[in-house]
């Protein structure tokens, strides 16, 4: 009997899971495994809210596996030690997992590959996180795209994939005890916010609601935070409680401009992962390395006011309070607050990037980094440095009746709630800051 381990990571689902689908094709039995990695759990970049969301997804995955006759083996420890031991204990001679592109993940995966191969197991790694695999979409000269529009055009000529089949049943003659799924508090990651429902079933329900109610007018409604017409699938895609092919397959069935724009957002997701794959230096610095020399003012008090939603600019503060209270922020607002931090407060974009990664349920290195560098004008396909969002006109345009602002800032005392900077003055200072570097 052929037995294989399937190592779940950012793919916490049974449907549309490439590694799982491939393992069930070739092995008589699979042993589903998840490893709680202290290298991630103890990292300063790991937000407690995401740990809690992850654990919820694991409980859902465990239930779904048990429903089809299997189970989840959970372990805490170094994957390069844990996984070879499970291979030996279960008699499995192969291990399957899906690619990840962050620098820590690549080093970890190489260590796991070496350890598993030394134990005599075959290693099978598959593409699952992106719709189009990094390295596939290249210019005619073989170099990677660094501008979104031509990347998108090439992407559309290449992508024709379909969701992977969901296993209806999994055999289980192996006996391997699992550690209990802990609470986030047990891991030192206590939280004070209410989480949305987690797991594969909840993600599919969110997709179905979005397709039914919002995607047709997504092009018109997506920029208005008071309407809340976005898909809310970002955390599900981050942890893989839904697959990107599943989302794309549902969207392409809708014949509307809204669906076209939504699909372009899925392509943006791929684009930033491709950038991370080809240019890993973006994890710690500007894509355009010359912008690492920008002389940010980095006033800590102004940064604290931004974090707390007390800048005196209502649209900025409403957005930050939404983030702090819920772990989520509307995409238009992410652009507004990022522009404000970098161009009005003259604070290094990496400060904001780190704060977002601490608070966001959907915090994803590639997307978060790409968005912040776009706002700061330091990244690929960047907005010109002289394009600076005006928080007043942005509020007037995208929250015209003030409903979103009223929800989050409405009770603020006007006597103590005043702008901490003058936008027109700060705009000129930002222009001078960038011009100095250009010169």
mmCIF file of C-alpha atoms in Angstrom, residues 145-358:
data_model
loop_
_atom_site.group_PDB
_atom_site.id
_atom_site.type_symbol
_atom_site.label_atom_id
_atom_site.label_comp_id
_atom_site.label_asym_id
_atom_site.label_seq_id
_atom_site.Cartn_x
_atom_site.Cartn_y
_atom_site.Cartn_z
ATOM 1 C CA UNK A 145 7.261 42.134 -15.843
ATOM 2 C CA UNK A 146 7.465 45.016 -13.381
ATOM 3 C CA UNK A 147 4.422 46.940 -14.656
ATOM 4 C CA UNK A 148 0.952 45.577 -14.040
ATOM 5 C CA UNK A 149 -0.848 46.331 -17.308
ATOM 6 C CA UNK A 150 1.420 44.337 -19.652
ATOM 7 C CA UNK A 151 1.643 41.604 -16.992
ATOM 8 C CA UNK A 152 -2.149 41.437 -16.948
ATOM 9 C CA UNK A 153 -2.394 41.230 -20.734
ATOM 10 C CA UNK A 154 0.087 38.345 -20.840
ATOM 11 C CA UNK A 155 -1.638 36.660 -17.898
ATOM 12 C CA UNK A 156 -4.956 36.643 -19.760
ATOM 13 C CA UNK A 157 -3.376 34.849 -22.729
ATOM 14 C CA UNK A 158 -1.951 32.097 -20.511
ATOM 15 C CA UNK A 159 -4.405 31.332 -17.733
ATOM 16 C CA UNK A 160 -6.869 28.524 -18.458
ATOM 17 C CA UNK A 161 -6.790 26.420 -15.289
ATOM 18 C CA UNK A 162 -9.674 24.828 -13.407
ATOM 19 C CA UNK A 163 -10.338 24.002 -9.739
ATOM 20 C CA UNK A 164 -8.958 20.709 -8.472
ATOM 21 C CA UNK A 165 -11.369 17.919 -7.502
ATOM 22 C CA UNK A 166 -12.369 17.515 -3.872
ATOM 23 C CA UNK A 167 -11.767 14.026 -2.447
ATOM 24 C CA UNK A 168 -15.049 12.356 -1.548
ATOM 25 C CA UNK A 169 -13.457 9.954 0.912
ATOM 26 C CA UNK A 170 -10.019 9.248 2.322
ATOM 27 C CA UNK A 171 -8.909 5.848 3.608
ATOM 28 C CA UNK A 172 -7.349 5.721 7.029
ATOM 29 C CA UNK A 173 -5.616 2.598 8.271
ATOM 30 C CA UNK A 174 -2.787 4.641 9.777
ATOM 31 C CA UNK A 175 -2.943 5.485 13.475
ATOM 32 C CA UNK A 176 -1.200 8.663 14.482
ATOM 33 C CA UNK A 177 -2.248 10.712 17.460
ATOM 34 C CA UNK A 178 -2.618 14.438 16.957
ATOM 35 C CA UNK A 179 -1.825 17.225 19.350
ATOM 36 C CA UNK A 180 -4.980 19.192 20.238
ATOM 37 C CA UNK A 181 -5.591 22.406 18.330
ATOM 38 C CA UNK A 182 -4.725 25.109 20.884
ATOM 39 C CA UNK A 183 -6.412 28.406 21.585
ATOM 40 C CA UNK A 184 -4.533 31.498 20.433
ATOM 41 C CA UNK A 185 -3.990 32.484 24.067
ATOM 42 C CA UNK A 186 -2.084 29.224 24.583
ATOM 43 C CA UNK A 187 0.376 30.324 21.908
ATOM 44 C CA UNK A 188 0.870 33.802 23.347
ATOM 45 C CA UNK A 189 -1.417 35.378 20.748
ATOM 46 C CA UNK A 190 -4.490 36.535 22.613
ATOM 47 C CA UNK A 191 -6.864 38.862 20.753
ATOM 48 C CA UNK A 192 -9.633 41.311 21.648
ATOM 49 C CA UNK A 193 -11.690 41.367 18.479
ATOM 50 C CA UNK A 194 -14.479 39.178 17.165
ATOM 51 C CA UNK A 195 -13.400 37.011 14.260
ATOM 52 C CA UNK A 196 -15.512 36.351 11.192
ATOM 53 C CA UNK A 197 -16.572 32.749 10.714
ATOM 54 C CA UNK A 198 -13.561 30.748 9.582
ATOM 55 C CA UNK A 199 -12.998 27.729 7.382
ATOM 56 C CA UNK A 200 -13.881 26.344 3.993
ATOM 57 C CA UNK A 201 -17.661 26.374 4.357
ATOM 58 C CA UNK A 202 -17.689 29.996 5.539
ATOM 59 C CA UNK A 203 -15.387 31.063 2.705
ATOM 60 C CA UNK A 204 -17.591 29.383 0.106
ATOM 61 C CA UNK A 205 -20.642 31.121 1.581
ATOM 62 C CA UNK A 206 -18.889 34.500 1.317
ATOM 63 C CA UNK A 207 -18.033 33.773 -2.314
ATOM 64 C CA UNK A 208 -21.605 32.737 -3.108
ATOM 65 C CA UNK A 209 -23.015 35.900 -1.509
ATOM 66 C CA UNK A 210 -20.577 38.101 -3.388
ATOM 67 C CA UNK A 211 -21.355 36.469 -6.729
ATOM 68 C CA UNK A 212 -25.080 36.708 -6.083
ATOM 69 C CA UNK A 213 -25.294 40.227 -4.687
ATOM 70 C CA UNK A 214 -22.266 42.344 -5.540
ATOM 71 C CA UNK A 215 -19.983 41.247 -8.357
ATOM 72 C CA UNK A 216 -22.175 42.549 -11.197
ATOM 73 C CA UNK A 217 -21.790 46.138 -9.942
ATOM 74 C CA UNK A 218 -18.336 45.715 -8.402
ATOM 75 C CA UNK A 219 -16.847 48.227 -10.846
ATOM 76 C CA UNK A 220 -19.234 50.940 -9.617
ATOM 77 C CA UNK A 221 -19.443 50.075 -5.927
ATOM 78 C CA UNK A 222 -16.043 48.750 -4.889
ATOM 79 C CA UNK A 223 -14.537 52.128 -3.881
ATOM 80 C CA UNK A 224 -17.303 53.099 -1.450
ATOM 81 C CA UNK A 225 -16.620 51.778 2.061
ATOM 82 C CA UNK A 226 -20.128 52.520 3.337
ATOM 83 C CA UNK A 227 -21.611 50.122 0.753
ATOM 84 C CA UNK A 228 -19.400 47.176 1.786
ATOM 85 C CA UNK A 229 -19.653 45.521 -1.635
ATOM 86 C CA UNK A 230 -16.219 43.909 -1.720
ATOM 87 C CA UNK A 231 -15.862 40.128 -1.592
ATOM 88 C CA UNK A 232 -14.384 39.913 1.933
ATOM 89 C CA UNK A 233 -12.410 36.878 0.699
ATOM 90 C CA UNK A 234 -8.936 38.285 1.329
ATOM 91 C CA UNK A 235 -8.334 36.413 4.600
ATOM 92 C CA UNK A 236 -9.747 33.220 3.103
ATOM 93 C CA UNK A 237 -7.350 33.508 0.171
ATOM 94 C CA UNK A 238 -4.514 34.342 2.566
ATOM 95 C CA UNK A 239 -4.974 31.099 4.501
ATOM 96 C CA UNK A 240 -6.323 29.050 1.645
ATOM 97 C CA UNK A 241 -9.718 28.269 3.128
ATOM 98 C CA UNK A 242 -10.777 28.901 -0.453
ATOM 99 C CA UNK A 243 -8.720 28.370 -3.590
ATOM 100 C CA UNK A 244 -7.974 31.131 -6.106
ATOM 101 C CA UNK A 245 -9.114 28.914 -8.980
ATOM 102 C CA UNK A 246 -12.477 28.431 -7.259
ATOM 103 C CA UNK A 247 -12.914 32.188 -6.932
ATOM 104 C CA UNK A 248 -11.848 32.819 -10.529
ATOM 105 C CA UNK A 249 -14.109 30.061 -11.888
ATOM 106 C CA UNK A 250 -17.111 31.604 -10.150
ATOM 107 C CA UNK A 251 -16.278 35.123 -11.347
ATOM 108 C CA UNK A 252 -15.831 34.260 -15.031
ATOM 109 C CA UNK A 253 -19.372 32.905 -15.158
ATOM 110 C CA UNK A 254 -20.691 36.437 -14.574
ATOM 111 C CA UNK A 255 -20.897 38.527 -17.744
ATOM 112 C CA UNK A 256 -20.439 42.048 -16.437
ATOM 113 C CA UNK A 257 -17.909 44.840 -16.187
ATOM 114 C CA UNK A 258 -17.926 44.294 -12.444
ATOM 115 C CA UNK A 259 -16.727 40.723 -12.876
ATOM 116 C CA UNK A 260 -13.957 41.873 -15.215
ATOM 117 C CA UNK A 261 -12.696 44.373 -12.641
ATOM 118 C CA UNK A 262 -12.867 41.778 -9.871
ATOM 119 C CA UNK A 263 -10.823 39.341 -11.945
ATOM 120 C CA UNK A 264 -8.245 42.093 -12.453
ATOM 121 C CA UNK A 265 -7.929 42.210 -8.645
ATOM 122 C CA UNK A 266 -7.101 38.490 -8.682
ATOM 123 C CA UNK A 267 -4.447 39.254 -11.291
ATOM 124 C CA UNK A 268 -3.048 42.018 -9.042
ATOM 125 C CA UNK A 269 -2.774 39.365 -6.319
ATOM 126 C CA UNK A 270 -0.717 37.203 -8.681
ATOM 127 C CA UNK A 271 1.352 40.188 -9.789
ATOM 128 C CA UNK A 272 2.605 41.036 -6.327
ATOM 129 C CA UNK A 273 3.441 37.395 -5.609
ATOM 130 C CA UNK A 274 5.408 37.276 -8.862
ATOM 131 C CA UNK A 275 7.276 40.421 -7.809
ATOM 132 C CA UNK A 276 8.134 38.835 -4.454
ATOM 133 C CA UNK A 277 9.334 35.710 -6.278
ATOM 134 C CA UNK A 278 11.602 37.599 -8.693
ATOM 135 C CA UNK A 279 12.681 40.445 -6.389
ATOM 136 C CA UNK A 280 12.839 39.149 -2.799
ATOM 137 C CA UNK A 281 14.662 42.298 -1.650
ATOM 138 C CA UNK A 282 11.245 44.003 -1.431
ATOM 139 C CA UNK A 283 10.673 42.170 1.853
ATOM 140 C CA UNK A 284 12.962 44.643 3.610
ATOM 141 C CA UNK A 285 13.419 47.600 1.262
ATOM 142 C CA UNK A 286 12.149 49.544 -1.705
ATOM 143 C CA UNK A 287 11.698 47.792 -5.031
ATOM 144 C CA UNK A 288 13.447 50.803 -6.537
ATOM 145 C CA UNK A 289 16.473 50.636 -4.290
ATOM 146 C CA UNK A 290 17.363 54.302 -4.723
ATOM 147 C CA UNK A 291 14.248 55.158 -2.673
ATOM 148 C CA UNK A 292 15.777 53.552 0.406
ATOM 149 C CA UNK A 293 17.655 56.851 0.724
ATOM 150 C CA UNK A 294 14.471 58.912 1.267
ATOM 151 C CA UNK A 295 14.941 61.095 4.357
ATOM 152 C CA UNK A 296 11.723 60.373 6.232
ATOM 153 C CA UNK A 297 10.903 62.533 9.243
ATOM 154 C CA UNK A 298 9.509 59.577 11.239
ATOM 155 C CA UNK A 299 7.846 61.541 14.041
ATOM 156 C CA UNK A 300 6.782 58.903 16.588
ATOM 157 C CA UNK A 301 3.949 60.996 18.033
ATOM 158 C CA UNK A 302 2.439 61.526 14.595
ATOM 159 C CA UNK A 303 2.761 57.818 13.918
ATOM 160 C CA UNK A 304 0.964 56.979 17.171
ATOM 161 C CA UNK A 305 -1.852 59.353 16.245
ATOM 162 C CA UNK A 306 -2.157 57.617 12.862
ATOM 163 C CA UNK A 307 -2.216 54.186 14.507
ATOM 164 C CA UNK A 308 -4.903 55.245 16.974
ATOM 165 C CA UNK A 309 -7.096 56.989 14.397
ATOM 166 C CA UNK A 310 -6.590 60.402 15.989
ATOM 167 C CA UNK A 311 -5.087 62.464 13.169
ATOM 168 C CA UNK A 312 -8.014 64.877 12.903
ATOM 169 C CA UNK A 313 -8.647 63.772 9.301
ATOM 170 C CA UNK A 314 -11.994 61.943 9.504
ATOM 171 C CA UNK A 315 -11.597 59.506 6.584
ATOM 172 C CA UNK A 316 -8.135 58.482 7.784
ATOM 173 C CA UNK A 317 -9.253 58.051 11.373
ATOM 174 C CA UNK A 318 -12.404 56.135 10.468
ATOM 175 C CA UNK A 319 -10.322 53.711 8.409
ATOM 176 C CA UNK A 320 -7.743 53.173 11.154
ATOM 177 C CA UNK A 321 -10.422 52.661 13.784
ATOM 178 C CA UNK A 322 -12.098 50.091 11.544
ATOM 179 C CA UNK A 323 -8.777 48.272 11.231
ATOM 180 C CA UNK A 324 -8.102 48.350 14.958
ATOM 181 C CA UNK A 325 -11.599 47.161 15.843
ATOM 182 C CA UNK A 326 -12.115 44.482 13.171
ATOM 183 C CA UNK A 327 -8.799 43.420 11.635
ATOM 184 C CA UNK A 328 -9.962 44.522 8.192
ATOM 185 C CA UNK A 329 -9.895 47.686 6.104
ATOM 186 C CA UNK A 330 -11.549 48.533 2.801
ATOM 187 C CA UNK A 331 -9.046 48.654 -0.082
ATOM 188 C CA UNK A 332 -9.750 52.274 -1.053
ATOM 189 C CA UNK A 333 -9.123 53.236 2.559
ATOM 190 C CA UNK A 334 -5.849 51.308 2.609
ATOM 191 C CA UNK A 335 -4.644 53.538 -0.210
ATOM 192 C CA UNK A 336 -5.840 56.702 1.549
ATOM 193 C CA UNK A 337 -4.220 55.954 4.917
ATOM 194 C CA UNK A 338 -0.988 54.771 3.281
ATOM 195 C CA UNK A 339 -0.733 57.941 1.226
ATOM 196 C CA UNK A 340 -1.462 59.987 4.334
ATOM 197 C CA UNK A 341 1.226 58.282 6.424
ATOM 198 C CA UNK A 342 3.928 58.635 3.784
ATOM 199 C CA UNK A 343 3.006 61.875 2.026
ATOM 200 C CA UNK A 344 1.335 63.895 4.816
ATOM 201 C CA UNK A 345 3.161 62.629 7.901
ATOM 202 C CA UNK A 346 6.402 61.863 6.018
ATOM 203 C CA UNK A 347 6.824 58.540 7.786
ATOM 204 C CA UNK A 348 8.640 55.551 6.288
ATOM 205 C CA UNK A 349 6.194 53.233 4.515
ATOM 206 C CA UNK A 350 7.738 50.263 6.341
ATOM 207 C CA UNK A 351 6.329 51.571 9.632
ATOM 208 C CA UNK A 352 2.837 51.396 8.176
ATOM 209 C CA UNK A 353 3.500 48.064 6.499
ATOM 210 C CA UNK A 354 4.506 46.537 9.844
ATOM 211 C CA UNK A 355 1.484 48.013 11.626
ATOM 212 C CA UNK A 356 -0.855 46.578 9.010
ATOM 213 C CA UNK A 357 0.784 43.157 9.307
ATOM 214 C CA UNK A 358 0.215 43.293 13.050
#
